[in-house]
Coordinates of C-alpha atoms and ligand atoms in Angstrom, one line a residue:
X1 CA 5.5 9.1 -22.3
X2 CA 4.4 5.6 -21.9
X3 CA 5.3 3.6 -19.0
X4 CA 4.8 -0.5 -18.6
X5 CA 4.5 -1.2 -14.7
X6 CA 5.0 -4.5 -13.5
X7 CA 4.1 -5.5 -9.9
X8 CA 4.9 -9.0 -8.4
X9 CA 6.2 -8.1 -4.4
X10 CA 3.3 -10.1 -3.2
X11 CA 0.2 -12.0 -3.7
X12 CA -1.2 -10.1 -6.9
X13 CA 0.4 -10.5 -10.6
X14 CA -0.6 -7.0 -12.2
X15 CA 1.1 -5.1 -14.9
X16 CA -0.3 -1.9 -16.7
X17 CA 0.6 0.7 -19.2
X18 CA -0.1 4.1 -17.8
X19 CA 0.6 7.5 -20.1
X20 CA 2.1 10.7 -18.6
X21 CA 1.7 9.8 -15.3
X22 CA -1.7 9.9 -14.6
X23 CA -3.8 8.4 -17.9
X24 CA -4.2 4.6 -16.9
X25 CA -4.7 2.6 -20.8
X26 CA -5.1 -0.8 -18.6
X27 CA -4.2 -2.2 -15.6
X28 CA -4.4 -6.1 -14.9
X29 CA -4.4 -7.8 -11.5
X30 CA -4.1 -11.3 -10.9
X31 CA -5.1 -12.3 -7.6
X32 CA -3.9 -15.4 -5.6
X33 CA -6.3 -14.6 -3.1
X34 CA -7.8 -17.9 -3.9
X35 CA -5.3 -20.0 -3.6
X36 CA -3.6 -18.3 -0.2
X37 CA -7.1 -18.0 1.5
X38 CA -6.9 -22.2 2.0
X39 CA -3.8 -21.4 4.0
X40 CA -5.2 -18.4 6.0
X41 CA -2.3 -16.6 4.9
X42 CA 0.3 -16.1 1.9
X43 CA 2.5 -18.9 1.2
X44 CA 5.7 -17.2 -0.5
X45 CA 6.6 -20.6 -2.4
X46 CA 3.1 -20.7 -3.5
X47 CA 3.3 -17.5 -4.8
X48 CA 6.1 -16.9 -6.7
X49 CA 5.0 -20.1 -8.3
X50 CA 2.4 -18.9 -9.2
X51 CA 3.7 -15.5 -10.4
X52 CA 5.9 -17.7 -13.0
X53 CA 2.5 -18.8 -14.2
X54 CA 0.5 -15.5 -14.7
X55 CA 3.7 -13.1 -15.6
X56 CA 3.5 -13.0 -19.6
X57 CA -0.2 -13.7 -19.9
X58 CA -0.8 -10.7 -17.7
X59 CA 1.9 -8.5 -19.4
X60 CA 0.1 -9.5 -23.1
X61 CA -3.0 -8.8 -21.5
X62 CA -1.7 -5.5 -20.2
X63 CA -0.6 -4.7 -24.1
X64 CA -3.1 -5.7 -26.0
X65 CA -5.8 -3.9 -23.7
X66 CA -4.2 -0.4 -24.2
X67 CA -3.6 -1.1 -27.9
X68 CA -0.2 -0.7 -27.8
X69 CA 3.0 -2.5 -29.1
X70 CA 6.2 -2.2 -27.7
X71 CA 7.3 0.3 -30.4
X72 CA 4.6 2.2 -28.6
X73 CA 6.5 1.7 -24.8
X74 CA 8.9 4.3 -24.0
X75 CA 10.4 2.6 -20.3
X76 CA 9.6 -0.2 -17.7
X77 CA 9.2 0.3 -14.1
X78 CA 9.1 -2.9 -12.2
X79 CA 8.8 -3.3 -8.4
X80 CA 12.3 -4.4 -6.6
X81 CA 11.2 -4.4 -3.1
X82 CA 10.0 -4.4 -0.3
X83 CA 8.5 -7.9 -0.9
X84 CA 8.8 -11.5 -0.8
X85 CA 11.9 -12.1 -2.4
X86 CA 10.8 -15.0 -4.9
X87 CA 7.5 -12.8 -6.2
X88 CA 9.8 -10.0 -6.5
X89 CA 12.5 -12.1 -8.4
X90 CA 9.7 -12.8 -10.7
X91 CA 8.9 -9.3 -11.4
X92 CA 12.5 -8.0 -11.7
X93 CA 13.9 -10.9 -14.2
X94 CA 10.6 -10.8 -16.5
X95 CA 11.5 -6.8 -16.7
X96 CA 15.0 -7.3 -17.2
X97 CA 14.0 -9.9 -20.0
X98 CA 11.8 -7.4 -21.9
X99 CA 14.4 -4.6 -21.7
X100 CA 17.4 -6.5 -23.1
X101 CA 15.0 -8.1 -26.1
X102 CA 13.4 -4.5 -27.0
X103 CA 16.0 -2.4 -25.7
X104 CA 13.8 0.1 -23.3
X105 CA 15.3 1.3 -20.7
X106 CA 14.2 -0.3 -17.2
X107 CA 13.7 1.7 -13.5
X108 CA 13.7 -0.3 -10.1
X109 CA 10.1 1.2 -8.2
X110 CA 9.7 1.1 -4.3
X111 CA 6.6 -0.8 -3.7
X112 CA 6.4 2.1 -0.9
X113 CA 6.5 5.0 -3.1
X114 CA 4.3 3.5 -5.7
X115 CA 1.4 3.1 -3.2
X116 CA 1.7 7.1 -2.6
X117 CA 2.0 7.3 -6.4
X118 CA -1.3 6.2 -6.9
X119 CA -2.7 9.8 -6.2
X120 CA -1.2 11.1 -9.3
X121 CA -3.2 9.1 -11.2
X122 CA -6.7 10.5 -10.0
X123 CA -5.2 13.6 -10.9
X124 CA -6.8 15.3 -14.0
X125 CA -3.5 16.3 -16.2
X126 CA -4.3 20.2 -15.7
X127 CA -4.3 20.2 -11.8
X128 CA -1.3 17.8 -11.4
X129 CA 0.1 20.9 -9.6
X130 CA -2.7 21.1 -7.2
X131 CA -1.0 18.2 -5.0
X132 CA 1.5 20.3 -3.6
X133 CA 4.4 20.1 -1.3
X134 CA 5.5 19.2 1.1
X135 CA 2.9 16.1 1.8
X136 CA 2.2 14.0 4.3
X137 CA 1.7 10.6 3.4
X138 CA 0.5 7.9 5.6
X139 CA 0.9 4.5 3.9
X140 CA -1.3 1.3 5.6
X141 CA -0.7 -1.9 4.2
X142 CA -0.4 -5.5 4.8
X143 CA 3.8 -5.1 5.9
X144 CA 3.8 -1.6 6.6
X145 CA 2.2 2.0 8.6
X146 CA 4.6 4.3 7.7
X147 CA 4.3 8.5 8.0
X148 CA 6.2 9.7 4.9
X149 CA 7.2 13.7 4.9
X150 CA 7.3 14.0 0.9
X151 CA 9.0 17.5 -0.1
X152 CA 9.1 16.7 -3.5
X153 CA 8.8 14.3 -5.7
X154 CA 11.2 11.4 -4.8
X155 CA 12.0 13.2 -1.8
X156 CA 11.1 11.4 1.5
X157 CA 11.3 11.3 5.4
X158 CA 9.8 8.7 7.4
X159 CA 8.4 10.4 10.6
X160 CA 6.7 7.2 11.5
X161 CA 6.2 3.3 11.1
X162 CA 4.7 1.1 13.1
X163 CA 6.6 -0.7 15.9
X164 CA 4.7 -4.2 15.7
X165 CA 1.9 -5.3 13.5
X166 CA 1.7 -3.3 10.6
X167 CA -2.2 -1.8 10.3
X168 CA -3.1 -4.3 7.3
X169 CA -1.6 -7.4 9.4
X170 CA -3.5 -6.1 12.7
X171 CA -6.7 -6.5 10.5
X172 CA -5.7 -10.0 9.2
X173 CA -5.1 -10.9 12.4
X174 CA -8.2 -10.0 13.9
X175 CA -10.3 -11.7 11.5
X176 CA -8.3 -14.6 11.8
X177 CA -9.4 -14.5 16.0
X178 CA -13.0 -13.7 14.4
X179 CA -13.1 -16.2 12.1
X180 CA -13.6 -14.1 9.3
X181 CA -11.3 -15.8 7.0
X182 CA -8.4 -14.2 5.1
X183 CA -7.9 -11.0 3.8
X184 CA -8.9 -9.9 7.2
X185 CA -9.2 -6.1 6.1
X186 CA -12.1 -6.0 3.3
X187 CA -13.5 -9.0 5.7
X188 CA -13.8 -7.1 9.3
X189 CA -15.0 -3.9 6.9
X190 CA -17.8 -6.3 5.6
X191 CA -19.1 -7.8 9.1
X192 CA -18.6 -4.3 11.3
X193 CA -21.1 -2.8 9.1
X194 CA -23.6 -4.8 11.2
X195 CA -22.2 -4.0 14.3
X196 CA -22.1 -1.1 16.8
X197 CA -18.7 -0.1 18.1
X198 CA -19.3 0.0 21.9
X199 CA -16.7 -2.5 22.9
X200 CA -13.7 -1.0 24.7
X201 CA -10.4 -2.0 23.5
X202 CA -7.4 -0.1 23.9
X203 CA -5.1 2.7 21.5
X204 CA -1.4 2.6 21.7
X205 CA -1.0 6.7 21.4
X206 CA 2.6 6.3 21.9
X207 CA 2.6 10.1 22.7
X208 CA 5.8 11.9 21.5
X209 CA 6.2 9.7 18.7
X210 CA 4.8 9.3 15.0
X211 CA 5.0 5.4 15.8
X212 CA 2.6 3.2 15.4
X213 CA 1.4 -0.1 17.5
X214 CA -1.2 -2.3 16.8
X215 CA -0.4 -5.3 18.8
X216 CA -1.4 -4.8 22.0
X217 CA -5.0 -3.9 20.3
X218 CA -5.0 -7.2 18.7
X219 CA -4.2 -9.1 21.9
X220 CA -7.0 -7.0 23.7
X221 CA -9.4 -8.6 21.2
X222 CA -8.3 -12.2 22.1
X223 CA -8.8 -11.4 25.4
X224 CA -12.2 -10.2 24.8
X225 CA -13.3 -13.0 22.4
X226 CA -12.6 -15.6 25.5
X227 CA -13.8 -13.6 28.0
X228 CA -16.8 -12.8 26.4
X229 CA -17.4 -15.7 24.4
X230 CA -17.6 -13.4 21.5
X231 CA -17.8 -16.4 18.4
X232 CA -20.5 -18.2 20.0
X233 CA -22.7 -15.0 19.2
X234 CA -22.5 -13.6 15.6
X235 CA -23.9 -9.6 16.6
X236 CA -21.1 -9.9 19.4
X237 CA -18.7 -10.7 16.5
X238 CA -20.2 -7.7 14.5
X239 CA -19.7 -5.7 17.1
X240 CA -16.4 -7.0 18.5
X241 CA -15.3 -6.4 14.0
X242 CA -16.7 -2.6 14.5
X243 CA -14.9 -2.0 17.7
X244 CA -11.4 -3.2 16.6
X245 CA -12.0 -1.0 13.2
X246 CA -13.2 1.9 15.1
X247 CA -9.6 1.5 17.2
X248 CA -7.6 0.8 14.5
X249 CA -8.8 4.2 12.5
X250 CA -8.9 6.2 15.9
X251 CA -5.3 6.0 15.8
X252 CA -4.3 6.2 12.2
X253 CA -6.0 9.8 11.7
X254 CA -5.3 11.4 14.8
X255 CA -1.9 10.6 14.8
X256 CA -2.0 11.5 10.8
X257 CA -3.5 15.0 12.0
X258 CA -1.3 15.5 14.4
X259 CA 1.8 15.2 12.3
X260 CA 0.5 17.1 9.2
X261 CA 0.1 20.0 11.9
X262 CA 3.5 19.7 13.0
X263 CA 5.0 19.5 10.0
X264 CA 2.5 22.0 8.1
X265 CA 2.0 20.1 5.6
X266 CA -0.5 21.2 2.4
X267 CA -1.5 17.8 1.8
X268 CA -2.4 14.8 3.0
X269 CA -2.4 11.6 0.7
X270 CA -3.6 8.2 2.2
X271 CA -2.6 5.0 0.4
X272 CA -1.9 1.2 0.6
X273 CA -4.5 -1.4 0.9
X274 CA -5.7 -0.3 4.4
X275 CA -6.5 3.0 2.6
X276 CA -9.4 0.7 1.0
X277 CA -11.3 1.3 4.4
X278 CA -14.4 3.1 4.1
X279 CA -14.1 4.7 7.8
X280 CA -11.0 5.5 7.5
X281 CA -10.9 7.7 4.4
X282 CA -14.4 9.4 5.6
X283 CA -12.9 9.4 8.7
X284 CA -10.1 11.6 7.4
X285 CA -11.2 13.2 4.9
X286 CA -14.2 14.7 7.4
X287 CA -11.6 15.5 10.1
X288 CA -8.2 16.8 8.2
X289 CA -8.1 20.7 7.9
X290 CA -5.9 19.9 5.2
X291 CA -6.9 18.9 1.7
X292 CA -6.9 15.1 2.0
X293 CA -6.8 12.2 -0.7
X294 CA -7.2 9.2 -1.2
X295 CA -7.1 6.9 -4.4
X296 CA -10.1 4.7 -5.1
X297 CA -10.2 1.3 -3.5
X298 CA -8.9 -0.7 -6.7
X299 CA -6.1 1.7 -7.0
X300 CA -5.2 1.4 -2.5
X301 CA -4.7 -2.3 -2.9
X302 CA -1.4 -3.8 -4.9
X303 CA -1.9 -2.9 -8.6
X304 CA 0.7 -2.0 -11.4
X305 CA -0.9 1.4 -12.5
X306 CA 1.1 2.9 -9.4
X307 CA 4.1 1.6 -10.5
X308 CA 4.0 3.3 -13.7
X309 CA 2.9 6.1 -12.2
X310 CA 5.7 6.6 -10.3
X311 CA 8.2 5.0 -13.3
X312 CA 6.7 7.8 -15.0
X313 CA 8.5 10.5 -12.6
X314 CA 12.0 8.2 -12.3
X315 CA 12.4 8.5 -16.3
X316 CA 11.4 12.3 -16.1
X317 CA 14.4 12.7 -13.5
X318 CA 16.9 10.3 -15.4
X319 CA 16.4 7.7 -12.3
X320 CA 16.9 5.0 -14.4
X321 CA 18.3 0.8 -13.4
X322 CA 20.9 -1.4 -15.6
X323 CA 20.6 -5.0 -16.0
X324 CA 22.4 -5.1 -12.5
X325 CA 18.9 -4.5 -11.1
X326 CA 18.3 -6.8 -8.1
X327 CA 15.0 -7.4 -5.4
X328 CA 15.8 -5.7 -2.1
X329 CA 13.0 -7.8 0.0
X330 CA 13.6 -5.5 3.2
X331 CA 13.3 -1.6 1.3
X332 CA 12.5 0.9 2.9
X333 CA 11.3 4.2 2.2
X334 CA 12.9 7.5 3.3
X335 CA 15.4 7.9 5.6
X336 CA 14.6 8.8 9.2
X337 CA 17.1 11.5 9.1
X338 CA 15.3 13.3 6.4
X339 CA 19.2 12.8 4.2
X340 CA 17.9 10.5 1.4
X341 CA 15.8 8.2 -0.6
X342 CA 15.2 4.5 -0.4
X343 CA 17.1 2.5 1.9
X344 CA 17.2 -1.1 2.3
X345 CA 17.3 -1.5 6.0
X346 CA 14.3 -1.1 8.5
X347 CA 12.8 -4.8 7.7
X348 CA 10.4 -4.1 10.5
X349 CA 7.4 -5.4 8.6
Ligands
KG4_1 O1 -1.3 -2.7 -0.2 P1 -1.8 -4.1 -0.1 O2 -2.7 -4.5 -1.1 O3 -0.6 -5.1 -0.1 C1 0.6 -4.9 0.6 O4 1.4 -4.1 0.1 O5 0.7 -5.4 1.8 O6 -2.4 -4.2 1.4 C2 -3.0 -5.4 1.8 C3 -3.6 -5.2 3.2 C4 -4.2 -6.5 3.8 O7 -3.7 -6.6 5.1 C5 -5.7 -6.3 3.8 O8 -6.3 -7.0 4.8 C6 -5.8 -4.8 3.9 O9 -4.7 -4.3 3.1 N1 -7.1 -4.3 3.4 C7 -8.0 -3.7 4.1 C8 -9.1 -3.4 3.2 N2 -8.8 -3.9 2.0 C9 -7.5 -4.4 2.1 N3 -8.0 -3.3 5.4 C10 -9.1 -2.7 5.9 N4 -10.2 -2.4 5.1 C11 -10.2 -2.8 3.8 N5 -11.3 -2.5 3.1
ZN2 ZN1 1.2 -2.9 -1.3

């Protein structure tokens, strides 16, 4: 089966065709990094703008890469939230288009559940069994740091999300009080790797909880910078970079730990754009008793193969979307009761 993913909820235009889950015949991403980084930040006008530009040359690029027509297409899965609402707009009309002109059928993808998604699609085709249930996923990105109890597939609990800054956000943030320019995440990575993390700043445990808080951490470091006149010296910055990282990943695999043990999991899978971090996956891979993974860094960050991916198991289950199909900007993912599916309340992020 052969799935066309479209992705638009933020800054990256990226479609892909992905077969059977797992077997990726392209994936495209068109980043707007360039054009937000002037801003320090995403513009959302900007953006969806700019969507409106790249949406069909991407798609064609998407096709013509994996040699397919869309004879050769068997469903679309297209992002409808969480998001920005104009990018996902984007995403959801240029889907809807398609499906009415070729008649395939169309299903609406959590941006959430496709970042866990893209752990199927390291998965050789013979050992898609051996990620097995119930899993614990922990899902770091630019709007979100959420603990997802997975008992199956499309079956999700959220035992955790963060109560401020989202992880992603906490590392923008800090490079923005660094100077490190935007995306903060890949840009603190790059600059600790010169620095020693001896600089105390403080972890929000939130004990009895699987919450997350990253803001306190982040006004720690302002306080530092000032303090110590951090940006007038660039190994203090190196080191002030390492510090906040070491912090940040403290936190996000204990707590990760901890909740797998509770909840005796069998696996642990790490996604979203934060998941990019080098210390954090060797960080977690080196301490989890449990079998851990993690996708590769093009496949953490926003991309459309992990929409198809998890398309893939919507059409196998008959989860499919009409022409009704609308962008929920505030989805969430898994109801804290452990009832249900996606939800679109919880706009925390
Ligand atoms: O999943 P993603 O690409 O987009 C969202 O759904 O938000 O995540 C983007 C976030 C940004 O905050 C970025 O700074 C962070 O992921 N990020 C990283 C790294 N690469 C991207 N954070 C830490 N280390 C990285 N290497
Ligand atoms: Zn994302």
């Amino acid at each position: 089966m052969r799935i066309l993913g479209i992705e638009t909820s933020c800054d990256e235009t990226a479609a892909a065709v992905v077969a059977d889950g797992n077997n990726i015949m392209s994936n495209i991403v068109a980043s707007q990094i360039d054009i937000h980084s002037r801003y320090g930040g995403i513009v959302p006008e900007v953006a969806s703008r700019q969507h409106v530009l790249t949406i069909v040359p991407v798609i064609s690029k998407a096709m013509s890469e994996a040699s397919v027509t869309w004879q050769d297409i068997d469903g679309i899965a297209v992002t409808f939230g969480p998001g920005l609402a104009g990018s996902l707009l984007v995403g959801v009309n240029t889907a809807k288009a398609i499906a009415l002109a070729t008649q395939l059928p169309i299903a609406g993808i959590n941006h959430l559940e496709a970042h866990i998604y893209a752990n199927w699609l390291t998965v050789p085709p013979k050992e898609k069994a051996d990620i097995r249930f119930p899993c614990l996923c922990l899902i770091v990105s630019g709007g979100h740091s959420d603990l997802i109890l997975m008992r199956g597939h499309g079956q999700f609990e959220k035992l955790g999300r963060t109560r401020d800054d989202a992880a992603g956000e906490a590392f923008d943030k800090a490079a923005r009080i660094l100077n490190l320019g935007y995306p903060g995440g890949p840009a603190i990575e790059r600059v600790a790797s010169s620095g020693t993390p001896h600089l105390a700043l403080p972890r929000a445990w939130l004990k009895g909880s699987h919450d997350f808080s990253f803001s306190g951490l982040k006004t720690a470091l302002w306080h530092l910078v000032q303090k110590e006149k951090i940006l007038t010296n660039p190994s203090l910055v190196a080191d002030a970079a390492a510090s906040f990282q070491y912090a940040i990943v403290d936190v996000l695999v204990a707590k990760t730990i901890e909740a797998a043990r509770e909840f005796r999991v069998r696996q642990i899978l790490l996604s979203g754009g934060v998941a990019a971090n080098k210390l954090l996956t060797e960080r977690l891979l080196n301490a989890s008793p449990f079998p851990a993974r993690v996708p590769p860094p093009h496949l953490c960050t926003d991309n459309a193969a992990m929409v198809a991916a998890c398309g893939y198991y919507h059409f196998q289950n008959g989860q499919l979307d009409g022409y009704e199909l609308d962008v929920v900007p505030s989805l969430s993912l898994g109801s804290p009761q452990g009832t249900g599916n996606s939800s679109p309340h919880d706009s925390n992020s």
